[in-house]
Coordinates of N, CA, C and O in Angstrom, one line a residue:
X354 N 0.8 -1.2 0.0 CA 0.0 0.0 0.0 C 0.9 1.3 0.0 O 0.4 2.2 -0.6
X355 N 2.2 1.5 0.6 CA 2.8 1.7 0.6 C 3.5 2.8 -0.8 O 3.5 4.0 -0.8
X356 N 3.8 1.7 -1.7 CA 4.1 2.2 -2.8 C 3.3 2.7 -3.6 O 3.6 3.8 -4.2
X357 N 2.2 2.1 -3.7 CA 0.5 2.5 -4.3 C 0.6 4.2 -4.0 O 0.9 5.0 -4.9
X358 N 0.5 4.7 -2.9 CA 0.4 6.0 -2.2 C 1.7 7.0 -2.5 O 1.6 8.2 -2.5
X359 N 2.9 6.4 -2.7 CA 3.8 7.3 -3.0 C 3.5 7.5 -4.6 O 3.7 8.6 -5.0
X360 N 3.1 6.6 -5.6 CA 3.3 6.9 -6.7 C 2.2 7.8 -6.9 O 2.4 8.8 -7.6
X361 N 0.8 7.6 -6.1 CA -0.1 9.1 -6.8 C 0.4 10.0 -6.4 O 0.7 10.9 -7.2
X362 N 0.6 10.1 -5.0 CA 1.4 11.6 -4.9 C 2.5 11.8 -5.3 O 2.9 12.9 -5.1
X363 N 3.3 11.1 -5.9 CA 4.5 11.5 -7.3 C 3.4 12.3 -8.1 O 3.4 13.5 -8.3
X364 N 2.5 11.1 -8.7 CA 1.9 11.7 -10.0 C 1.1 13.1 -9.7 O 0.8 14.0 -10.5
X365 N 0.7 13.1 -8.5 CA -0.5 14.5 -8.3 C 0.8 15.6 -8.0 O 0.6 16.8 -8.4
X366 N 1.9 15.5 -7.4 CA 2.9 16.8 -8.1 C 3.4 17.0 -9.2 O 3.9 18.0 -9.6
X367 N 3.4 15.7 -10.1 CA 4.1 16.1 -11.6 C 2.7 16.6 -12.0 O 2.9 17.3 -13.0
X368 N 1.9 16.6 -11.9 CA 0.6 16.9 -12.7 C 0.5 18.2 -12.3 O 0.1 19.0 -13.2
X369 N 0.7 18.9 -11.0 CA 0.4 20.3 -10.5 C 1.5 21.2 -10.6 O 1.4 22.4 -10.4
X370 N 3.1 20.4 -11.0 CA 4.1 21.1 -11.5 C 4.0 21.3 -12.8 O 4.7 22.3 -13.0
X371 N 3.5 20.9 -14.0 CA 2.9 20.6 -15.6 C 1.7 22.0 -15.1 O 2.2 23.1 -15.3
X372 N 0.6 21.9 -14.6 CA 0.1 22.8 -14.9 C 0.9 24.6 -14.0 O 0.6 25.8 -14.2
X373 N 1.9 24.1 -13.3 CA 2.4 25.3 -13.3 C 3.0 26.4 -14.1 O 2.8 27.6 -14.1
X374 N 3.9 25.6 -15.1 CA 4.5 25.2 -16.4 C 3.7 25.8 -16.8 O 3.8 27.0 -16.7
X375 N 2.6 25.4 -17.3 CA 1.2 26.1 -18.7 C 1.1 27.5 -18.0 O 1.0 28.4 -18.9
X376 N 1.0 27.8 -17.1 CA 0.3 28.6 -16.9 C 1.1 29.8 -16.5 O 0.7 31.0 -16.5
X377 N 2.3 29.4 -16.3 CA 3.0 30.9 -16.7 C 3.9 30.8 -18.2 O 4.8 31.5 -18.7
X378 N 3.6 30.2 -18.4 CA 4.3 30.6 -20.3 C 3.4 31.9 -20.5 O 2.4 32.3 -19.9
X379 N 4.3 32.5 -21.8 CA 3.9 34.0 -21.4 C 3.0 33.5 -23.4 O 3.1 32.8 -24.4
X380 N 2.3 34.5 -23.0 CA 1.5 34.2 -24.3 C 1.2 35.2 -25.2 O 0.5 36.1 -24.7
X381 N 1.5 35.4 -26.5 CA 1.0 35.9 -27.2 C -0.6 37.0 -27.4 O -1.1 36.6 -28.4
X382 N -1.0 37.7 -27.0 CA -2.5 38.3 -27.1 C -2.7 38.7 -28.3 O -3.4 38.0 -29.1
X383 N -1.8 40.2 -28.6 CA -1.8 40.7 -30.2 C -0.8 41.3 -30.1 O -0.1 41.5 -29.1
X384 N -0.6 41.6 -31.7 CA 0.5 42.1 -32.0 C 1.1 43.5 -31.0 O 0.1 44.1 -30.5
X385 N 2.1 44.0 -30.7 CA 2.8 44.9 -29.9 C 2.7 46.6 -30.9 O 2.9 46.9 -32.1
X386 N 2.1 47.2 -29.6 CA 1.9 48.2 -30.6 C 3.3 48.9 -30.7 O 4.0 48.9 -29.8
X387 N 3.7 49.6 -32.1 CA 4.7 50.5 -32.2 C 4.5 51.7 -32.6 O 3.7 52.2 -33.5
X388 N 5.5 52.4 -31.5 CA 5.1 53.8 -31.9 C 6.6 54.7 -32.4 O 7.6 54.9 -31.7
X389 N 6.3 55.3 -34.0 CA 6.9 56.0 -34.6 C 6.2 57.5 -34.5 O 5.1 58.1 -34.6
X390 N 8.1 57.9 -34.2 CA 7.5 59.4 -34.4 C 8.6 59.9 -35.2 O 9.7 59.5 -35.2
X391 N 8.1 60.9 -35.8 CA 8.9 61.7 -36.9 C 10.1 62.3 -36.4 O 9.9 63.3 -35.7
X392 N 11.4 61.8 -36.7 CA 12.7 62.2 -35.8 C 13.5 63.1 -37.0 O 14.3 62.4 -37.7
X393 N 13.4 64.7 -37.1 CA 14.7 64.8 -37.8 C 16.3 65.3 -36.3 O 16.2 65.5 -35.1
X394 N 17.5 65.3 -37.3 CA 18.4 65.9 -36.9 C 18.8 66.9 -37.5 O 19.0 67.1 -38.7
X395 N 18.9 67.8 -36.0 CA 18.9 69.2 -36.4 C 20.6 69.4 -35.7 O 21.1 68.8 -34.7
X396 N 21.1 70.2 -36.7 CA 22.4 70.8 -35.8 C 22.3 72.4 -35.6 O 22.1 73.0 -36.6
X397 N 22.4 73.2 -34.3 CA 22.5 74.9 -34.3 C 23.7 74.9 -34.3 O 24.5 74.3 -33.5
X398 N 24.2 75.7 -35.6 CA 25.8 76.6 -35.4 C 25.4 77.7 -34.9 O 24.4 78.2 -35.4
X399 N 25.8 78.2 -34.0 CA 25.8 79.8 -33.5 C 26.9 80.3 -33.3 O 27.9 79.6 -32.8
X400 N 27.0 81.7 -33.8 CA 28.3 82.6 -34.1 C 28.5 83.5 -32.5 O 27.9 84.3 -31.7
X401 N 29.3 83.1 -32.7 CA 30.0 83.4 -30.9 C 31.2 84.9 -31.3 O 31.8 85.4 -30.4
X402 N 31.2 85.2 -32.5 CA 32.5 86.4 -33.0 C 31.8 87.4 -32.1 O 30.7 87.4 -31.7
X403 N 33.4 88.4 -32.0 CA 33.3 89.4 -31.3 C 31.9 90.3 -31.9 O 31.4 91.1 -31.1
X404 N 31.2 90.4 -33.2 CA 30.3 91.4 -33.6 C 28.9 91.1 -33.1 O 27.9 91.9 -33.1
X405 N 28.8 89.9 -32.6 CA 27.7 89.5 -31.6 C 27.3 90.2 -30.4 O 26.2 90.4 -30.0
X406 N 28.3 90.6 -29.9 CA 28.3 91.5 -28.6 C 27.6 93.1 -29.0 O 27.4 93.9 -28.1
X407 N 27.4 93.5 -30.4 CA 26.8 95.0 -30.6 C 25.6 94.5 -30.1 O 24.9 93.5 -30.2
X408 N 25.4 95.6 -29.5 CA 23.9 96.0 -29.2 C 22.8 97.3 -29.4 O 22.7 98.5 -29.1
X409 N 22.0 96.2 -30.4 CA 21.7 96.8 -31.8 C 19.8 95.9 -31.8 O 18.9 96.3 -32.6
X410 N 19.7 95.1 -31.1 CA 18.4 94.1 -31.0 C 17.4 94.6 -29.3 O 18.1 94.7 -28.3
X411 N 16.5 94.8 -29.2 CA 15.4 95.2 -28.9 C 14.8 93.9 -28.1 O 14.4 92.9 -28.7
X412 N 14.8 94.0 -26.8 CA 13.8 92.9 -25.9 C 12.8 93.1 -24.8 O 13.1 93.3 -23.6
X413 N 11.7 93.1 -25.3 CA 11.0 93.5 -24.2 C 11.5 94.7 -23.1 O 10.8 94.9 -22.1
X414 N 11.3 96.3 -25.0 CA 11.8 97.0 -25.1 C 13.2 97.6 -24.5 O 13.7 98.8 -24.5
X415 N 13.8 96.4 -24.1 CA 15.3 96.4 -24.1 C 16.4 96.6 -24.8 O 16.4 95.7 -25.6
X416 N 17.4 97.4 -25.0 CA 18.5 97.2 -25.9 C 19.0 96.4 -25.4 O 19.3 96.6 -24.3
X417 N 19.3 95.2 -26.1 CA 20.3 94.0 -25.7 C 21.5 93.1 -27.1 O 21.4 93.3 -28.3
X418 N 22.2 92.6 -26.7 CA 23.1 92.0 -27.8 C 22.7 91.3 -28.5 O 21.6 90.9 -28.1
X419 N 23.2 90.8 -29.6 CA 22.8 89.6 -30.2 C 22.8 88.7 -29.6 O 21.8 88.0 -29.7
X420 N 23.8 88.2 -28.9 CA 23.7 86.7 -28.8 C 22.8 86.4 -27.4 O 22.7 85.3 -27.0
X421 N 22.1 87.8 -26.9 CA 21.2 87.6 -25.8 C 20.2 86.9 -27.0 O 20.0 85.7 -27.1
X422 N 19.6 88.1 -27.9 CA 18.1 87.0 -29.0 C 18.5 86.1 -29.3 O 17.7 85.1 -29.3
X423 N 19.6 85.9 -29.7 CA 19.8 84.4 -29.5 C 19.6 83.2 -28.7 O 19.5 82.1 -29.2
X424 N 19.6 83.5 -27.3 CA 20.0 82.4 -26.6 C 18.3 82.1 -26.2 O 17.8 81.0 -26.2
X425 N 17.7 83.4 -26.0 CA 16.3 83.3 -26.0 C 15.5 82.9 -26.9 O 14.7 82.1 -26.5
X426 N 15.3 83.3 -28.1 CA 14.9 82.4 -29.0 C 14.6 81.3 -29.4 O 13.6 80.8 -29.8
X427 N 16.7 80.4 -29.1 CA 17.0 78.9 -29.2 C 16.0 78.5 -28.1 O 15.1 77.7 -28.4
X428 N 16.1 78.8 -27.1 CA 15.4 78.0 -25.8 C 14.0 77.6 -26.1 O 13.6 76.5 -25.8
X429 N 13.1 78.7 -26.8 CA 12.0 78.4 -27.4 C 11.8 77.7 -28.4 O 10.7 77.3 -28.6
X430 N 12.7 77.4 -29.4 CA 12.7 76.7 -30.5 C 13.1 75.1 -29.9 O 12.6 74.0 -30.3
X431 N 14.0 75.3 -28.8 CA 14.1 73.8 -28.6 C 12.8 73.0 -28.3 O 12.5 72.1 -29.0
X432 N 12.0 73.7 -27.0 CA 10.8 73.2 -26.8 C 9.8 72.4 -27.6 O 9.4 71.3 -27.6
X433 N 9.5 73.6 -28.2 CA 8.7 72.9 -29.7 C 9.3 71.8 -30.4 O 8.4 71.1 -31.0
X434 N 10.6 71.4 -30.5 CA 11.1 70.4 -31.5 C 11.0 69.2 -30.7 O 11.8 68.2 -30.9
X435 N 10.0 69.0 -29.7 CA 9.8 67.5 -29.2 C 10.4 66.1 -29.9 O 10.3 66.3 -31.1
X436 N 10.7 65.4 -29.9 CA 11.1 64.1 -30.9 C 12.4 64.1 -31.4 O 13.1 63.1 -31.5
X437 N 12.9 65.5 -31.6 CA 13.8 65.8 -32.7 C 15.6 65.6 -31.1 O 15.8 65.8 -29.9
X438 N 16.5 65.0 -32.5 CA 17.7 65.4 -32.0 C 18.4 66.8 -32.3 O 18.3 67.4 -33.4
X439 N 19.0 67.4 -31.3 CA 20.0 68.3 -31.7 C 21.1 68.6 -31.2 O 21.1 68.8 -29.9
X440 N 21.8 68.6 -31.6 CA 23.3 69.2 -31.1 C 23.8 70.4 -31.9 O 23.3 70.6 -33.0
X441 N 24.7 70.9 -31.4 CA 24.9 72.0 -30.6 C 26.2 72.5 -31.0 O 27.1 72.0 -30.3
X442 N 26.9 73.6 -32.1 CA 28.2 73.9 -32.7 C 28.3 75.1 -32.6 O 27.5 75.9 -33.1
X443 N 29.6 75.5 -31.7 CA 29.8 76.8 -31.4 C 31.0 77.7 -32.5 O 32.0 77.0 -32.5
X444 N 31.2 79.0 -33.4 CA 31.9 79.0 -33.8 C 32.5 80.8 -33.8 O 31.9 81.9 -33.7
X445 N 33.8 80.5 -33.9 CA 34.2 81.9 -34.2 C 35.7 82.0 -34.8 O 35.8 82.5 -35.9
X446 N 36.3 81.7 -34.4 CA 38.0 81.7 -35.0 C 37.7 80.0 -35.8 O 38.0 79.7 -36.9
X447 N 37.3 79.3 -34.9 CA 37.0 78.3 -35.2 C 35.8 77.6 -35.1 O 34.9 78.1 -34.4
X448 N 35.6 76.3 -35.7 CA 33.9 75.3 -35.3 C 34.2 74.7 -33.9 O 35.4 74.4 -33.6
X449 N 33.4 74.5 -33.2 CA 33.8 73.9 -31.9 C 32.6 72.4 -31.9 O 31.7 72.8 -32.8
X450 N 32.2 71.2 -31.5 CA 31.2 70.6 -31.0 C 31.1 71.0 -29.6 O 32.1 70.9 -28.9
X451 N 30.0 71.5 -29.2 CA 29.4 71.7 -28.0 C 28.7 70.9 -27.1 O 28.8 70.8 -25.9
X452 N 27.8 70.2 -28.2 CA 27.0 69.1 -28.0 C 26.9 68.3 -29.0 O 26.9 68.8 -30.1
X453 N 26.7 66.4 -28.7 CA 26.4 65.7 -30.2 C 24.6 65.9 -30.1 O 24.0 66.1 -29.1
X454 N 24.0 65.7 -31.2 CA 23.1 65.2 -31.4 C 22.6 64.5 -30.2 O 23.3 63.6 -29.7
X455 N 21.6 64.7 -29.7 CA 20.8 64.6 -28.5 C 19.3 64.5 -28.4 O 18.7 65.5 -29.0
X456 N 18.5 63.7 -27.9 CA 17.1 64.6 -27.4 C 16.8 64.8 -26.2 O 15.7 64.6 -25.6
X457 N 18.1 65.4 -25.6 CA 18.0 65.8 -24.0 C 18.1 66.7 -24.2 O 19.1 67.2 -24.6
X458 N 16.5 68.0 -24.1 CA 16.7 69.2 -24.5 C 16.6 70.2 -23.6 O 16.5 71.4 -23.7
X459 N 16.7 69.4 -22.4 CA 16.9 70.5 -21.1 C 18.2 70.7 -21.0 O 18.5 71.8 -20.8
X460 N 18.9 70.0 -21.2 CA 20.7 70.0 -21.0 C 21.2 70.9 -22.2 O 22.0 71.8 -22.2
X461 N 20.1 70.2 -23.4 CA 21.1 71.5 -24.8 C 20.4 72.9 -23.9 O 21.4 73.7 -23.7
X462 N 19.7 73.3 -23.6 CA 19.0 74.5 -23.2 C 20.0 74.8 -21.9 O 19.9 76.0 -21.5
X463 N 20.7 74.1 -21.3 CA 21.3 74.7 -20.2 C 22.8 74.8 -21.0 O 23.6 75.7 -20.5
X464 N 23.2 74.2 -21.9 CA 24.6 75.0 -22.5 C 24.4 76.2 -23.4 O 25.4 76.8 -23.8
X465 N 23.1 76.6 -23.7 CA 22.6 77.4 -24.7 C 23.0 78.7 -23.8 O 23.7 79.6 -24.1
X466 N 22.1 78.4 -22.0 CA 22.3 79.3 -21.2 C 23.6 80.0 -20.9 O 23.9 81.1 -20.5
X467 N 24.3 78.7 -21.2 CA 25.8 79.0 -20.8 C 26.8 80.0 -21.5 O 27.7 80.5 -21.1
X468 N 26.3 80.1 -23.0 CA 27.3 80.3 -23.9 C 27.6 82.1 -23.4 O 27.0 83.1 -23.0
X469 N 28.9 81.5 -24.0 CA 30.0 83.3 -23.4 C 30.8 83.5 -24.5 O 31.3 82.6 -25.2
X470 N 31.2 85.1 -25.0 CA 32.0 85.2 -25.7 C 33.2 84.6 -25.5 O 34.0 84.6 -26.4
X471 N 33.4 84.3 -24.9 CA 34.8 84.0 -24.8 C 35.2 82.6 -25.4 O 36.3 82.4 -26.0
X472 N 34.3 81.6 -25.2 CA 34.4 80.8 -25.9 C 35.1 80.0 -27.3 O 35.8 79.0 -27.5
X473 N 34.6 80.7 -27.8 CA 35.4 80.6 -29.6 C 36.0 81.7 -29.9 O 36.5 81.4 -31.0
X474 N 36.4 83.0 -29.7 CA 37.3 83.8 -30.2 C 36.7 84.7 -30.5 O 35.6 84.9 -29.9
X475 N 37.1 85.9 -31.9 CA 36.7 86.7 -32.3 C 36.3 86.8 -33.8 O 35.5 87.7 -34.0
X476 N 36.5 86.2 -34.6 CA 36.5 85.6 -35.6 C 35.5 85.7 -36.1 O 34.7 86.3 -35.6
X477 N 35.1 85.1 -37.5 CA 33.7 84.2 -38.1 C 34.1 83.2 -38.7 O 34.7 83.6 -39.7
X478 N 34.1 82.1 -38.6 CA 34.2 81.2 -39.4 C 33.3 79.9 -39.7 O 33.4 78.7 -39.3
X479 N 32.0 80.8 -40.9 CA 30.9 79.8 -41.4 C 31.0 78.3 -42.4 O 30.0 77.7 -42.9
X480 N 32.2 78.0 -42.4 CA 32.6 77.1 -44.0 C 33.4 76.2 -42.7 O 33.3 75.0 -42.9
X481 N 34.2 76.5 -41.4 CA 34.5 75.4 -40.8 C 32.9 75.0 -40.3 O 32.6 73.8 -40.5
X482 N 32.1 75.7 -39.7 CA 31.0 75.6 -38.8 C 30.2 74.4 -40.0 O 29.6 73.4 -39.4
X483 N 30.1 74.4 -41.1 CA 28.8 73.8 -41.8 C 30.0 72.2 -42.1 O 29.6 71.1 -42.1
X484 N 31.4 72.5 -42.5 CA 31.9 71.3 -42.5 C 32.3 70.5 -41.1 O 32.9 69.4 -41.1
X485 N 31.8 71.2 -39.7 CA 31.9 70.2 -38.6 C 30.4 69.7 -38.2 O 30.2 69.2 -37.1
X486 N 29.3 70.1 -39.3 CA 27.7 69.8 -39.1 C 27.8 68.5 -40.1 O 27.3 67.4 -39.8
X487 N 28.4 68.7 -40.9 CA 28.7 67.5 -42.1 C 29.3 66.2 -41.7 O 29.0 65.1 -42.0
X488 N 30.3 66.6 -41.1 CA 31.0 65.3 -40.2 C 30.2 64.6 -38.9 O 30.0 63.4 -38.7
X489 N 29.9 65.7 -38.3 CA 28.8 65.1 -37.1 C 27.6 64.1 -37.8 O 27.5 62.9 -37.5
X490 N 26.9 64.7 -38.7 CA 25.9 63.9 -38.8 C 26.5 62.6 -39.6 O 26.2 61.5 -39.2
X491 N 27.5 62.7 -41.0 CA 28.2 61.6 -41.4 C 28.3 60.2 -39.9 O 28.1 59.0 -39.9
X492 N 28.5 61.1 -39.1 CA 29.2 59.7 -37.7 C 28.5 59.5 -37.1 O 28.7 59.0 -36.0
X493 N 27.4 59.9 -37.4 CA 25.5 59.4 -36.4 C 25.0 58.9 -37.3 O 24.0 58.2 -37.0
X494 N 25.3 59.0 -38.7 CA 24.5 58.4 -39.5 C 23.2 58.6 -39.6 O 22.6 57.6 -39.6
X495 N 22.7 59.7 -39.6 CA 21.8 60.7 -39.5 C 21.1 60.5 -41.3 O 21.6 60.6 -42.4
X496 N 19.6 60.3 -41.0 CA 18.8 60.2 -42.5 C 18.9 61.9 -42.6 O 19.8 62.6 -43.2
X497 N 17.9 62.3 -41.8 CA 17.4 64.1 -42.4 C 18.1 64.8 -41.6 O 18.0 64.8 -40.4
X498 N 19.2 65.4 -42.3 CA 19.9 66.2 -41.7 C 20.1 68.2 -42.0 O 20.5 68.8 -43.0
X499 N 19.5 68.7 -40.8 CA 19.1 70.1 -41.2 C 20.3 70.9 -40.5 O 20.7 70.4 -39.4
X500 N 20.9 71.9 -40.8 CA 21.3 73.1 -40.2 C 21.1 74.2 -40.1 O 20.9 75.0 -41.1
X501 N 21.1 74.6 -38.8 CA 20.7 76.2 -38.7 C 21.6 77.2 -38.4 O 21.8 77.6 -37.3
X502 N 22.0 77.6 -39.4 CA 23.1 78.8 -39.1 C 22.8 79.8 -38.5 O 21.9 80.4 -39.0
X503 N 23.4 80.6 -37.2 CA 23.0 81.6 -37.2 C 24.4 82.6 -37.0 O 25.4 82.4 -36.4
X504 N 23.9 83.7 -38.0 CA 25.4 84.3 -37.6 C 25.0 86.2 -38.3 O 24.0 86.6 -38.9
X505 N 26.0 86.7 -37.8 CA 25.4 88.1 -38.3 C 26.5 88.8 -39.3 O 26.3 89.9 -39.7
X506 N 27.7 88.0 -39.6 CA 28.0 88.6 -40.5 C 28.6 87.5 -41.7 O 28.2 86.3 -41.8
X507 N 29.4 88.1 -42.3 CA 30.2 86.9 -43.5 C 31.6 86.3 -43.0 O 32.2 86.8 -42.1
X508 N 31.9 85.2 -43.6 CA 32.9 84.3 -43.1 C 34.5 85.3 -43.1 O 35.1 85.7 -44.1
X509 N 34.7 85.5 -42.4 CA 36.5 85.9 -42.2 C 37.7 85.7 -41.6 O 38.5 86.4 -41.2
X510 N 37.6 84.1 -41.8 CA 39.0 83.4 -41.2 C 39.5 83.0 -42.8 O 40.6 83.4 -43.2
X511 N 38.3 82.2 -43.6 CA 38.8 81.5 -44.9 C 39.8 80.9 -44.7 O 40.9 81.2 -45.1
X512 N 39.4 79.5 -43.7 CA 40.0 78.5 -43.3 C 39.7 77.4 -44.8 O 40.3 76.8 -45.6
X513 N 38.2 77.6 -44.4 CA 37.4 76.6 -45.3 C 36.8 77.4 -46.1 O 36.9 78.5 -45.5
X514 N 36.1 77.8 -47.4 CA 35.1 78.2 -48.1 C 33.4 77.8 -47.7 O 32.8 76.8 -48.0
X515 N 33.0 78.8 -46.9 CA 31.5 78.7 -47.2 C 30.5 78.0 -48.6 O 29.7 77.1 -48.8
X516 N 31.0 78.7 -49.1 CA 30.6 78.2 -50.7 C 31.3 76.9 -50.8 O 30.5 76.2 -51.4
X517 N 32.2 76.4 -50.6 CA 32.8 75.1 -50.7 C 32.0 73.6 -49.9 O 31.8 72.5 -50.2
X518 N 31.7 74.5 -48.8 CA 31.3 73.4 -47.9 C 29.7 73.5 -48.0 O 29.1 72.5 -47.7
X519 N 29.0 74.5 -48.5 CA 27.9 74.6 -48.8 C 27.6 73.2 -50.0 O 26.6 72.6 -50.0
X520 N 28.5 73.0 -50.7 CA 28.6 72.4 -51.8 C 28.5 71.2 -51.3 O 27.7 70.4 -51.5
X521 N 29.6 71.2 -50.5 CA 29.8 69.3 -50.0 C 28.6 69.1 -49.0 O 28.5 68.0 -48.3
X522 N 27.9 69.9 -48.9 CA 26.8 69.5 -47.6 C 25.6 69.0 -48.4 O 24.9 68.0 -48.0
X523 N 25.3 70.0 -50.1 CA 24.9 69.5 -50.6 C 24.6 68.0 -51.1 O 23.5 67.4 -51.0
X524 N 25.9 67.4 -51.7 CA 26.2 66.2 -51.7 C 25.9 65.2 -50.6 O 25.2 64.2 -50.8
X525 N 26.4 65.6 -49.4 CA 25.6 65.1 -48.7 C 23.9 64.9 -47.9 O 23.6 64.5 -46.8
X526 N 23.1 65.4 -49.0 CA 22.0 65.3 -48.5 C 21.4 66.6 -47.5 O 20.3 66.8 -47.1
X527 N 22.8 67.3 -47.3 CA 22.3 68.0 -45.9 C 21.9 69.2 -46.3 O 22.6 69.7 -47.1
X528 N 20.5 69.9 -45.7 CA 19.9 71.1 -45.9 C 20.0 71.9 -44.9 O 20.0 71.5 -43.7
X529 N 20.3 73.4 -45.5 CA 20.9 74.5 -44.4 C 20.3 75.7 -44.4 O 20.3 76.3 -45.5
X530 N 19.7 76.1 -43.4 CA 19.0 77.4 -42.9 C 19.9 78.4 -42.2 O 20.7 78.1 -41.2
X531 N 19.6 79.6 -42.9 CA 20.9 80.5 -42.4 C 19.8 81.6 -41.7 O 18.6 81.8 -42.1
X532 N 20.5 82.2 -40.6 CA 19.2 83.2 -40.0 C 20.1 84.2 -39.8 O 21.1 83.9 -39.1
X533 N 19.9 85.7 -40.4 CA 20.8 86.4 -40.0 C 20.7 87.4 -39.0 O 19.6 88.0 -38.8
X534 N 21.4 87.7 -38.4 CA 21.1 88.6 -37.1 C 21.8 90.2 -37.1 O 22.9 90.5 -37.4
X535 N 20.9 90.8 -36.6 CA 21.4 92.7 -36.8 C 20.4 93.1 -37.6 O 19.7 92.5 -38.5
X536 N 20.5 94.9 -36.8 CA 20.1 95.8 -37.0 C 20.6 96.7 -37.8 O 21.6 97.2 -37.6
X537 N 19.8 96.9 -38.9 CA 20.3 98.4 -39.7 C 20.8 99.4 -38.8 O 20.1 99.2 -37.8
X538 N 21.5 100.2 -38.6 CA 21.8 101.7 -37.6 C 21.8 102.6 -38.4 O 21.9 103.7 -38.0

């Protein structure tokens, strides 16, 4: 009798470990929903040269510098670009990276805060700035790649050619928005 009794209760725990088994396998219901959202990459060059510092721009009836409408502006434009990567190129004697491509846009907004002339020099230099937008996005491998230049005057290091690098950005797929800044006097 003995044995009789050990084998059902063998069998009534393989039977209640089997249905443990079933019952947590993980199961299929429906397909997984995915959610796509429209991601471009954006790069800001901002012109950090000494001609930034005129103050010549109007804020909330303020005379203030350029690179103050600047910084205020960006902050509002980051907002809006939910989804979007951006990083961040500072330039004046030279292109600097500031930031890579990101969608941490409270951090780009707190280097945005940060920026000081002193930074990049006195300089302009737009043809290094759009050839280190070119390389960034080349090494992120970046589909839509936009740039926003901002600067208030013309290139005057002629390290690189603006017109040269405008060209190869072309080639590269990459489209560039230039915003220029200043006041007639």
């Amino acid at each position: 009798a003995l044995p009789r009794l050990f084998l059902i209760l063998l069998l009534n725990l393989l039977v209640w470990a089997l249905l443990v088994v079933a019952a947590a396998r993980p199961v299929w219901v429906e397909k997984p929903i995915e959610r796509q959202q429209p991601v471009r990459d954006l790069m800001l060059a901002i012109d950090l040269s000494d001609s930034m510092r005129t103050i010549d721009m109007l804020e909330q009836g303020k005379a203030v510098n350029r690179l103050s409408i600047v910084k205020s502006r960006l902050n509002q434009f980051i907002e809006a670009r939910a989804g979007d990567r951006m990083g961040l190129i500072l330039f004046a004697d030279h292109a600097y990276l500031m930031s890579p491509l990101t969608s941490d846009w409270r951090t780009l907004q707190s280097f945005i805060d940060e920026l000081d002339f002193s930074m990049a020099g006195y300089l302009t230099s737009i043809g290094e700035a759009i050839g280190l937008s070119i390389k960034r996005f080349r090494d992120e491998g970046s589909r839509q790649k936009l740039l926003i230049l901002l600067s208030d005057g013309r290139d005057t290091v002629g390290t690189v050619s603006p017109l040269a690098a405008a060209t190869l950005a072309a080639q590269h797929q990459m489209r560039i928005y230039t915003i220029g800044l200043g006041a007639e006097v």
